PDB file of N, CA and C in Angstrom:
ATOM      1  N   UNK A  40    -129.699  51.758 -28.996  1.00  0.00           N
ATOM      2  CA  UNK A  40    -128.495  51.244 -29.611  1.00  0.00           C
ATOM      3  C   UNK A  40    -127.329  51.253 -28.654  1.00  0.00           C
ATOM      4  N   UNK A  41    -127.874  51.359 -27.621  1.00  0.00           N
ATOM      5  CA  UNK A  41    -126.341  51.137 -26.820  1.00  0.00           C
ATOM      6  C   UNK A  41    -127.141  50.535 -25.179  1.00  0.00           C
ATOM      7  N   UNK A  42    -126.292  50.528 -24.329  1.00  0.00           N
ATOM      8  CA  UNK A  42    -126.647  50.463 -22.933  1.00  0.00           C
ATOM      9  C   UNK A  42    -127.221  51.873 -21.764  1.00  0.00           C
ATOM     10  N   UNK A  43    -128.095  51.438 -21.234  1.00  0.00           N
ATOM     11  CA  UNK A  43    -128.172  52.739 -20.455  1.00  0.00           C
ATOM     12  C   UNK A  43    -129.036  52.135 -18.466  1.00  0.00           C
ATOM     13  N   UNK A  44    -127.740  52.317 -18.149  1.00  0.00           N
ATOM     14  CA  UNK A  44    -128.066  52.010 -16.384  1.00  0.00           C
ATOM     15  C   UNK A  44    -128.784  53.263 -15.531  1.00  0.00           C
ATOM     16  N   UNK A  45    -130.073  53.186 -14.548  1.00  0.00           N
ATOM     17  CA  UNK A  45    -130.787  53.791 -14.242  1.00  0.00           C
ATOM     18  C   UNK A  45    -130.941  53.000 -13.296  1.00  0.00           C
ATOM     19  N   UNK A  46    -131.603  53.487 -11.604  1.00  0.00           N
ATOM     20  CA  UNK A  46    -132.362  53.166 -10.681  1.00  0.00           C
ATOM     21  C   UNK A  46    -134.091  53.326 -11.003  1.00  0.00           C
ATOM     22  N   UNK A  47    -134.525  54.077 -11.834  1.00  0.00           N
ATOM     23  CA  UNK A  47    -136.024  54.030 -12.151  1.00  0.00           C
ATOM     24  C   UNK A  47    -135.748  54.821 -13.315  1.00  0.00           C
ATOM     25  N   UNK A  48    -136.911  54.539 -14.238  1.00  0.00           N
ATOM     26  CA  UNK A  48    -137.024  54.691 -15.849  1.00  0.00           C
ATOM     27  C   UNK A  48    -138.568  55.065 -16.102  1.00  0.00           C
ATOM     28  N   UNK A  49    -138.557  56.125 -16.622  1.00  0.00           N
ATOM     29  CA  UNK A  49    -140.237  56.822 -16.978  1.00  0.00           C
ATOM     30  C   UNK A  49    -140.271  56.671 -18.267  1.00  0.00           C
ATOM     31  N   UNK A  50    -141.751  55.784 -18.501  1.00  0.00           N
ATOM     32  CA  UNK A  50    -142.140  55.523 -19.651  1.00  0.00           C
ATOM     33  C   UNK A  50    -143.167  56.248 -20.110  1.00  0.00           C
ATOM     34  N   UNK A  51    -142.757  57.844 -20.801  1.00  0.00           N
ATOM     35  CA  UNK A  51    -144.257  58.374 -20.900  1.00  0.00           C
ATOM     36  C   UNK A  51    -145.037  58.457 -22.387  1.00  0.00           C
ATOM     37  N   UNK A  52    -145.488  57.716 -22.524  1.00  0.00           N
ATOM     38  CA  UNK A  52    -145.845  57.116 -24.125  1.00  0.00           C
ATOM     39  C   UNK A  52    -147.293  57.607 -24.497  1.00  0.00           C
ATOM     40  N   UNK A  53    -148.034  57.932 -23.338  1.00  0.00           N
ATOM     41  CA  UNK A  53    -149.370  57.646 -22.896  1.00  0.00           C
ATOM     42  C   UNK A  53    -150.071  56.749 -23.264  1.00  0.00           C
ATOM     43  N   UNK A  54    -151.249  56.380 -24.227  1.00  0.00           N
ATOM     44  CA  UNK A  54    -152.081  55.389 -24.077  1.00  0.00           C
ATOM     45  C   UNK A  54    -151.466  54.649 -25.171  1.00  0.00           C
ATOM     46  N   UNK A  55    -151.082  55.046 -26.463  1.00  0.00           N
ATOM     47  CA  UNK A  55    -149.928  54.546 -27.809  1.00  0.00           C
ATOM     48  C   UNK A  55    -148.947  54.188 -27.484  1.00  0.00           C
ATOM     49  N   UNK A  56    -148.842  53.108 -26.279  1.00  0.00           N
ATOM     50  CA  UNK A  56    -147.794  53.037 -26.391  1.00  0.00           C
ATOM     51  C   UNK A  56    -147.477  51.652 -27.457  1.00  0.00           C
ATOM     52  N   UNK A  57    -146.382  51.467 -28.274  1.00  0.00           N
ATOM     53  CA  UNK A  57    -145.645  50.213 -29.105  1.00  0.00           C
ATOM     54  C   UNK A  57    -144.641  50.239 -28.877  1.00  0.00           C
ATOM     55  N   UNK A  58    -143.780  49.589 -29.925  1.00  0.00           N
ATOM     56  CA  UNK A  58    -142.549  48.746 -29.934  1.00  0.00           C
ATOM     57  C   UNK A  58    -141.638  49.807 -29.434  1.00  0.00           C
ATOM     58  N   UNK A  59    -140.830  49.793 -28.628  1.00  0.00           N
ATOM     59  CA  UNK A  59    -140.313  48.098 -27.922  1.00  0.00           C
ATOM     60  C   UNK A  59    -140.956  47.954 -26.459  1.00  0.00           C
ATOM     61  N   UNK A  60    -142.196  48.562 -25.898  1.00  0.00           N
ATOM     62  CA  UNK A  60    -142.705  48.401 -24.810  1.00  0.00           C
ATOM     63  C   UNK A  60    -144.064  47.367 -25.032  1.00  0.00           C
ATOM     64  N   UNK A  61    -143.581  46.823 -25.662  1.00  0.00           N
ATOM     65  CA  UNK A  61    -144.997  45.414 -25.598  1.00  0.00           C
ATOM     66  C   UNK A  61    -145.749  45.154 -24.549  1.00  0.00           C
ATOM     67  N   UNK A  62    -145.132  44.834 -23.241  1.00  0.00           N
ATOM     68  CA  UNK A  62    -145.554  44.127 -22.159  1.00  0.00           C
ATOM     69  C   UNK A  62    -146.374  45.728 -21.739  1.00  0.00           C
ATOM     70  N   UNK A  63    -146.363  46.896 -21.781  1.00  0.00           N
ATOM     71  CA  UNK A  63    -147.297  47.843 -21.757  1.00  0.00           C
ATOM     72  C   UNK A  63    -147.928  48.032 -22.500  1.00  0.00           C
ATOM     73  N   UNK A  64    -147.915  48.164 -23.762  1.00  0.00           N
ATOM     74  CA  UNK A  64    -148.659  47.654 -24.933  1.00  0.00           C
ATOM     75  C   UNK A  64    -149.991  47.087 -25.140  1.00  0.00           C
ATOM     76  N   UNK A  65    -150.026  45.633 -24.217  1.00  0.00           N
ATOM     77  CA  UNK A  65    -151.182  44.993 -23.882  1.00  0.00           C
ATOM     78  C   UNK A  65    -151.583  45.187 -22.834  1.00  0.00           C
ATOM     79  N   UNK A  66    -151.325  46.334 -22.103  1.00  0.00           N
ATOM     80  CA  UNK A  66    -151.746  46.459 -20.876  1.00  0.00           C
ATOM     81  C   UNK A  66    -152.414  48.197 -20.582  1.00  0.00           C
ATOM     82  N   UNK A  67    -151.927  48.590 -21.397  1.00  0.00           N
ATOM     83  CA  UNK A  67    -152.451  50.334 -21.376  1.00  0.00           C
ATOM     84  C   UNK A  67    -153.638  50.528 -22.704  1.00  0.00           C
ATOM     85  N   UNK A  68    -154.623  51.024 -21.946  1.00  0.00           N
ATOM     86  CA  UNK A  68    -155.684  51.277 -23.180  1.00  0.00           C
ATOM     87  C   UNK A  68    -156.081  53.261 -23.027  1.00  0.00           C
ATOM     88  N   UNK A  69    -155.967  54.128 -24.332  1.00  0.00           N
ATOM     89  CA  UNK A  69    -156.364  55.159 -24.407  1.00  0.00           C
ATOM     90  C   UNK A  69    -157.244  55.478 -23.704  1.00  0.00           C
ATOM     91  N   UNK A  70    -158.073  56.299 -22.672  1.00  0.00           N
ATOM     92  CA  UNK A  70    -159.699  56.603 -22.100  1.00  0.00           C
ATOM     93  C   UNK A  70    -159.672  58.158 -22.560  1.00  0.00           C
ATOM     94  N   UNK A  71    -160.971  58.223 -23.386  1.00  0.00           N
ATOM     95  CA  UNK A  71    -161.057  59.320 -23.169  1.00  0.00           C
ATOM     96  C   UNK A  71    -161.729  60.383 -21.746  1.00  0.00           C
ATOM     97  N   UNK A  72    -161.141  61.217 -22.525  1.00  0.00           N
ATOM     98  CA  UNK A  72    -161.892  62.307 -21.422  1.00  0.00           C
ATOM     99  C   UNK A  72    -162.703  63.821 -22.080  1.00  0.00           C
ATOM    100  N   UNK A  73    -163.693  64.518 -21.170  1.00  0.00           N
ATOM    101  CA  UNK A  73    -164.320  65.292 -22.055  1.00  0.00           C
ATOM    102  C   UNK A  73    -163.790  66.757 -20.914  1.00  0.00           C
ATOM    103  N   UNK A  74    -163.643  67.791 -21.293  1.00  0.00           N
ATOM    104  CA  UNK A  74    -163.583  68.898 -20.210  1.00  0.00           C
ATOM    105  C   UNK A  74    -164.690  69.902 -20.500  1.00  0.00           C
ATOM    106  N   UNK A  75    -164.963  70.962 -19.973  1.00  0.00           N
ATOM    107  CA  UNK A  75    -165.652  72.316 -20.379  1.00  0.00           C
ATOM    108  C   UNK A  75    -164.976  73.607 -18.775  1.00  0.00           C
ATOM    109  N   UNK A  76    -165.405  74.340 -19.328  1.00  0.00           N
ATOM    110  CA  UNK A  76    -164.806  75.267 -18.256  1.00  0.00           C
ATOM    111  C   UNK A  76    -165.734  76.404 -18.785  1.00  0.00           C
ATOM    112  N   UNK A  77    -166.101  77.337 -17.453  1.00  0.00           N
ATOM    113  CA  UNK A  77    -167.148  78.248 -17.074  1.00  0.00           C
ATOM    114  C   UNK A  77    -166.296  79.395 -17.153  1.00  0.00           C
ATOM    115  N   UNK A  78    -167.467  80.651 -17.744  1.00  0.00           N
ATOM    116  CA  UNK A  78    -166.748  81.638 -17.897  1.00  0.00           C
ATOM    117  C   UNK A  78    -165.780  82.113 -17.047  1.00  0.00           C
ATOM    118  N   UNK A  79    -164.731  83.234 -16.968  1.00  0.00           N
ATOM    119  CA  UNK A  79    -164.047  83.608 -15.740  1.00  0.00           C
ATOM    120  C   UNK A  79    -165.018  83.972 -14.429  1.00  0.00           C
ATOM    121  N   UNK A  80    -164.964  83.107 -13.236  1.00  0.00           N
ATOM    122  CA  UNK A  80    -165.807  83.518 -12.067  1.00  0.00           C
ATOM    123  C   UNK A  80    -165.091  84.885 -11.356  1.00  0.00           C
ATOM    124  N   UNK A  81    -163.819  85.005 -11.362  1.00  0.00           N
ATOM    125  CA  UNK A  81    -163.203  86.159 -10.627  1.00  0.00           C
ATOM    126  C   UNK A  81    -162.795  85.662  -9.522  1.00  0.00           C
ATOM    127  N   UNK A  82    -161.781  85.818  -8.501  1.00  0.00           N
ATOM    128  CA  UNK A  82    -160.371  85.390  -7.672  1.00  0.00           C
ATOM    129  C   UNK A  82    -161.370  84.737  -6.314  1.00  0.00           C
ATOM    130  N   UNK A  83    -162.417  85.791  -5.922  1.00  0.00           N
ATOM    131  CA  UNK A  83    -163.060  85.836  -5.206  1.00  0.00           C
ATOM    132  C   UNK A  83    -164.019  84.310  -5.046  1.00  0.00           C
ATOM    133  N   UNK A  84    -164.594  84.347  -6.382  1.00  0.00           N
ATOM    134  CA  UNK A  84    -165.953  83.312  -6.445  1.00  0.00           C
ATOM    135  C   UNK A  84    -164.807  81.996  -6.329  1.00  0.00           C
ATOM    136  N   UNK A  85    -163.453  81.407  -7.453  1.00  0.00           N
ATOM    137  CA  UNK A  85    -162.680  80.578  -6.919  1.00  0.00           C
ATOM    138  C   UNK A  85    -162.135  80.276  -5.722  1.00  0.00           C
ATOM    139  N   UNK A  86    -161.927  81.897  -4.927  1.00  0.00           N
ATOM    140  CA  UNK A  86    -161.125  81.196  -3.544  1.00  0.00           C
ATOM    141  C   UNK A  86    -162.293  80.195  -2.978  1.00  0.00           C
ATOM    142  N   UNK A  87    -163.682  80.541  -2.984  1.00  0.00           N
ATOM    143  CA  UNK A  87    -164.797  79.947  -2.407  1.00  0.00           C
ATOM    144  C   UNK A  87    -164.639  78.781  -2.615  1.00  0.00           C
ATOM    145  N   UNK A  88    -164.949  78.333  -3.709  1.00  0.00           N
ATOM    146  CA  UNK A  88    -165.110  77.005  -4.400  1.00  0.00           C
ATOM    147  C   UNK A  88    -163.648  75.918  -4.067  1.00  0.00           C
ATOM    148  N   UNK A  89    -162.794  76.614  -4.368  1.00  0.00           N
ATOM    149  CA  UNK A  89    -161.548  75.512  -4.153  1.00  0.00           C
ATOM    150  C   UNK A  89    -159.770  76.513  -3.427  1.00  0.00           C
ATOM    151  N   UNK A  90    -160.632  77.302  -2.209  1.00  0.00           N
ATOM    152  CA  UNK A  90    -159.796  77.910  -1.887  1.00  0.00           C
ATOM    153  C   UNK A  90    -157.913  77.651  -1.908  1.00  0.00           C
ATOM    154  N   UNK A  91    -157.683  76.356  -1.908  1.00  0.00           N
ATOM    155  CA  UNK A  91    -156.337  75.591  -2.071  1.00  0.00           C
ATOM    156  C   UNK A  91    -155.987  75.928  -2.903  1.00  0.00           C
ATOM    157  N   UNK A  92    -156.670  75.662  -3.953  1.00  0.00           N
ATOM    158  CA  UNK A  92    -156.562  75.439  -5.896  1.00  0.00           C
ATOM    159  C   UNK A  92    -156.273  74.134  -5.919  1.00  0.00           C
ATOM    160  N   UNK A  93    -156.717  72.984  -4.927  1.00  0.00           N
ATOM    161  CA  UNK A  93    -156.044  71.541  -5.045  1.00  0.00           C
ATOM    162  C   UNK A  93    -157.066  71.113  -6.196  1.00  0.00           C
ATOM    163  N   UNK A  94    -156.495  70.373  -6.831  1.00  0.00           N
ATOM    164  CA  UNK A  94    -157.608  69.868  -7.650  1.00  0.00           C
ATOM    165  C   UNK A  94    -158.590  68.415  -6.786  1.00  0.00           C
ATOM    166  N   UNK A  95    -159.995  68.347  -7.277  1.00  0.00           N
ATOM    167  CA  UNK A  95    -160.757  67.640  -6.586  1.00  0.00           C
ATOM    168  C   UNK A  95    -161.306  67.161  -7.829  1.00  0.00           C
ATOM    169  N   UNK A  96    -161.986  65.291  -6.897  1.00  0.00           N
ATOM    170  CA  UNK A  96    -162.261  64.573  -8.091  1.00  0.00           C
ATOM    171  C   UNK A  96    -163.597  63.439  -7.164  1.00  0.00           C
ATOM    172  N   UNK A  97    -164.249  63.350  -8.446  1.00  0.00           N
ATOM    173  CA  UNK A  97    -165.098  62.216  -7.591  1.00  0.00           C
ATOM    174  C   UNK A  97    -164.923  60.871  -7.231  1.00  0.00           C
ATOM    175  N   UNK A  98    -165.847  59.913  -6.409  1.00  0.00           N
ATOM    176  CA  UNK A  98    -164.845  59.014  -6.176  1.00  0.00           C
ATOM    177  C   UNK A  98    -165.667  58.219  -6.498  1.00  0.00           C
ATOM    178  N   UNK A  99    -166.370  58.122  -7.910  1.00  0.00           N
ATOM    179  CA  UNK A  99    -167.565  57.556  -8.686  1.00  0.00           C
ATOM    180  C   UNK A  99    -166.566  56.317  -9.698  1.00  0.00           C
ATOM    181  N   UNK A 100    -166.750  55.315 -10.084  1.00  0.00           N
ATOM    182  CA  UNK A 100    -166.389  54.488 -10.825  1.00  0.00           C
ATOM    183  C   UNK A 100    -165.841  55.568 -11.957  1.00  0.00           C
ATOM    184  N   UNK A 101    -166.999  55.988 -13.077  1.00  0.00           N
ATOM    185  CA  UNK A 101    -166.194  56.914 -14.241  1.00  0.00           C
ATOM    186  C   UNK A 101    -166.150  58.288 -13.591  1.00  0.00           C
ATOM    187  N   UNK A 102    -164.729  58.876 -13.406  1.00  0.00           N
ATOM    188  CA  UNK A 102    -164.034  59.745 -12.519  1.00  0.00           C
ATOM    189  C   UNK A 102    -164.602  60.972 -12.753  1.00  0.00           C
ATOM    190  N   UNK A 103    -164.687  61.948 -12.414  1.00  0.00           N
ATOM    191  CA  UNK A 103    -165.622  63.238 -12.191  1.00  0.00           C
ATOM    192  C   UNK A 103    -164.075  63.944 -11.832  1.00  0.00           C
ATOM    193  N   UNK A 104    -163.426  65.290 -12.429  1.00  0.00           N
ATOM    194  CA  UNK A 104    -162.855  66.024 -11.639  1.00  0.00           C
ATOM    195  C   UNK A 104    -162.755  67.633 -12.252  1.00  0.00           C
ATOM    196  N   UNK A 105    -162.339  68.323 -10.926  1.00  0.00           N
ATOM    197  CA  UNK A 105    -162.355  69.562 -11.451  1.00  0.00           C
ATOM    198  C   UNK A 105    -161.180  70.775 -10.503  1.00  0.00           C
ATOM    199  N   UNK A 106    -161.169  71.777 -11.311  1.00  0.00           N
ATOM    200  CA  UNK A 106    -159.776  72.389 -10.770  1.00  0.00           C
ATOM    201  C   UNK A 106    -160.368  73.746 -11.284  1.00  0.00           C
ATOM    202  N   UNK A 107    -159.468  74.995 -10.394  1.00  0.00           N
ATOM    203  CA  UNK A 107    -159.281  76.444 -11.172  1.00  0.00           C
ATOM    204  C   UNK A 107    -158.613  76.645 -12.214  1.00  0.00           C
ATOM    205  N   UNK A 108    -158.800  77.373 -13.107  1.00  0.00           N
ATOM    206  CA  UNK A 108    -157.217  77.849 -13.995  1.00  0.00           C
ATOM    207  C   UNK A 108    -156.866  78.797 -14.120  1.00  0.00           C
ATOM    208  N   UNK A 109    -155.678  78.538 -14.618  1.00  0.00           N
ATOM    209  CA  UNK A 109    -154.751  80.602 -13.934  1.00  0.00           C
ATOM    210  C   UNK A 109    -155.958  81.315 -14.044  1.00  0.00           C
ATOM    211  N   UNK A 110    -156.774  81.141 -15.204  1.00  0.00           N
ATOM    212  CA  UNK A 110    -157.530  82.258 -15.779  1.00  0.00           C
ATOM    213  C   UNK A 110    -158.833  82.579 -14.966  1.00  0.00           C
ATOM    214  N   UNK A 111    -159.108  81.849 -13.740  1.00  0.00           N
ATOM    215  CA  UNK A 111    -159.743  81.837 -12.923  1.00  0.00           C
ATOM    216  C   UNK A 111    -161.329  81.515 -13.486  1.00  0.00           C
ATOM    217  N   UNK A 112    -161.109  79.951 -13.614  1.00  0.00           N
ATOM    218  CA  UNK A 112    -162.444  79.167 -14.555  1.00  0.00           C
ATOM    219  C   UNK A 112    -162.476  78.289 -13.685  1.00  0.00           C
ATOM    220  N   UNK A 113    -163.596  77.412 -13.850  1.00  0.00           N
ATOM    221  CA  UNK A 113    -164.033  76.106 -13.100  1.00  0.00           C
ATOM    222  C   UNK A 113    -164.070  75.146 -14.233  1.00  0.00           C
ATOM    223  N   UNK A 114    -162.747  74.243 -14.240  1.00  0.00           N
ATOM    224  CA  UNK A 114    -162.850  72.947 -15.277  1.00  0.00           C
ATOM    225  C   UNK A 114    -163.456  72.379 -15.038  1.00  0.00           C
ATOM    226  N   UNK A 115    -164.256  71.516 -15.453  1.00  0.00           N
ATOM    227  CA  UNK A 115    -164.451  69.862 -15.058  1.00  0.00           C
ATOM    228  C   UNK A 115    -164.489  68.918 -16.170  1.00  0.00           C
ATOM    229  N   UNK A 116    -164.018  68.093 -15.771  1.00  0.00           N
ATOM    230  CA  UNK A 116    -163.500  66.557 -16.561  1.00  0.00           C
ATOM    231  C   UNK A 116    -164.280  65.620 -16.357  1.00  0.00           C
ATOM    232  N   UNK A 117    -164.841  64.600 -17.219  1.00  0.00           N
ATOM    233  CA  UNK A 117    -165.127  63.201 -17.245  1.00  0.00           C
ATOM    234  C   UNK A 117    -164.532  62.319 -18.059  1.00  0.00           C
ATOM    235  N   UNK A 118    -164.659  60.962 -17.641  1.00  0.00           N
ATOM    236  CA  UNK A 118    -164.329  60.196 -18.679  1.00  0.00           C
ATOM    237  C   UNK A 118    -164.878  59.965 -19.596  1.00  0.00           C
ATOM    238  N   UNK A 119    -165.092  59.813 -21.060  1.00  0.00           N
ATOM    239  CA  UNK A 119    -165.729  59.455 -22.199  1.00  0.00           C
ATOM    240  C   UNK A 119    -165.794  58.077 -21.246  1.00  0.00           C
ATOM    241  N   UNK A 120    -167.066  57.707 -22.652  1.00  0.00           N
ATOM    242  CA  UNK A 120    -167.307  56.438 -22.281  1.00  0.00           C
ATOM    243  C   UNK A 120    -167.069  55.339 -23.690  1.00  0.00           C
ATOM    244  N   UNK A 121    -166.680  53.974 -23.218  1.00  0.00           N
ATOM    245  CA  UNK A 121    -165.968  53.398 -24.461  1.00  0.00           C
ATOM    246  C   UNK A 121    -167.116  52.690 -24.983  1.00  0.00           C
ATOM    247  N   UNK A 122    -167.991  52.764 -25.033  1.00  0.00           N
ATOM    248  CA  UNK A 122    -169.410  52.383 -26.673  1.00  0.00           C
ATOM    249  C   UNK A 122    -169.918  53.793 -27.071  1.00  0.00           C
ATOM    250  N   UNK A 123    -170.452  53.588 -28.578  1.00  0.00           N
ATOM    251  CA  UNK A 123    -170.674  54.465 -29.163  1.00  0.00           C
ATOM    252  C   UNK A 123    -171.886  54.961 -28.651  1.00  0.00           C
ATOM    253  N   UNK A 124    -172.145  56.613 -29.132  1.00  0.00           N
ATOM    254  CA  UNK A 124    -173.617  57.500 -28.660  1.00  0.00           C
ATOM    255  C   UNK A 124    -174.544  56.355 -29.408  1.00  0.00           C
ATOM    256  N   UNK A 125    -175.428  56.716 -28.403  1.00  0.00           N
ATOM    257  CA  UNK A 125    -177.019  56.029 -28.670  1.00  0.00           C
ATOM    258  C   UNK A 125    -178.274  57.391 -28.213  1.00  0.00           C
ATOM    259  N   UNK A 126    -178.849  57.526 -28.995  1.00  0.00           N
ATOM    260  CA  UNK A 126    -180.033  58.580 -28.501  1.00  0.00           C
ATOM    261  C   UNK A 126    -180.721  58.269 -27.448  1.00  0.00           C
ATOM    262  N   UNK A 127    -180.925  57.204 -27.111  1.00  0.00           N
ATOM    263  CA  UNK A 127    -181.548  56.580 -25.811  1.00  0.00           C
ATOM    264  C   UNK A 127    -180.954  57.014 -24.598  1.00  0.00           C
ATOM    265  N   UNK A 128    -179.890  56.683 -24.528  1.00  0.00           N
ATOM    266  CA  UNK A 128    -178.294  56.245 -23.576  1.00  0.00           C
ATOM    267  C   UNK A 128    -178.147  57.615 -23.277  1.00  0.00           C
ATOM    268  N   UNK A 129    -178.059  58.903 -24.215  1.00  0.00           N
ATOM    269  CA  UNK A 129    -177.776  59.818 -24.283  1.00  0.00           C
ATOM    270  C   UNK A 129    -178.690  60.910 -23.404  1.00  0.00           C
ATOM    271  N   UNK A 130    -179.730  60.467 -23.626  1.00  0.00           N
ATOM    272  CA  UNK A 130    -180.728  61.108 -23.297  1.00  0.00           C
ATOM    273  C   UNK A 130    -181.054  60.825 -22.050  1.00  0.00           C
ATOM    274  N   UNK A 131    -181.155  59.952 -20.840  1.00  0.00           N
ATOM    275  CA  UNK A 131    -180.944  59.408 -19.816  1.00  0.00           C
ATOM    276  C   UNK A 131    -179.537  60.248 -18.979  1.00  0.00           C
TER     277      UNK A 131
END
């Protein structure tokens, strides 16, 4: 309801985004993603694995990634995939 001047403007809506951002609208689609994380390994078994703590990701079409957490776990992430389970598909 009024004016507002900016050099750059963050639109963080995530995948919902609507009105009045249309032109993102038709252009942003939800993906899911699935995580799990492993019991606590302890400071030690993480420094090994991802001594940085940078997070790392695969560089596979549907994205693969994984990180420490404070709690000293091994996440990893995928993307869902957008058709429904099939027992076949699944099982493969």
């Amino acid at each position: 309801r009024g004016t507002v001047e900016a050099d750059q403007v963050l639109v963080a809506t995530s995948g919902y985004t609507s009105r009045p951002f249309r032109w993102h609208q038709v252009r942003i689609a939800p993906v899911g993603s699935f995580i799990i994380v492993t019991e606590p390994l302890g400071k030690d078994v993480c420094d090994m694995l991802l001594p940085n703590r940078r997070m790392a990701s695969s560089s596979m079409n549907l994205l693969n990634y994984f990180r420490i957490t404070p709690d000293h776990r091994l996440l990893f992430g995928g993307r869902a995939r957008f058709a429904g389970s099939n027992q076949q598909s699944d099982a493969k």
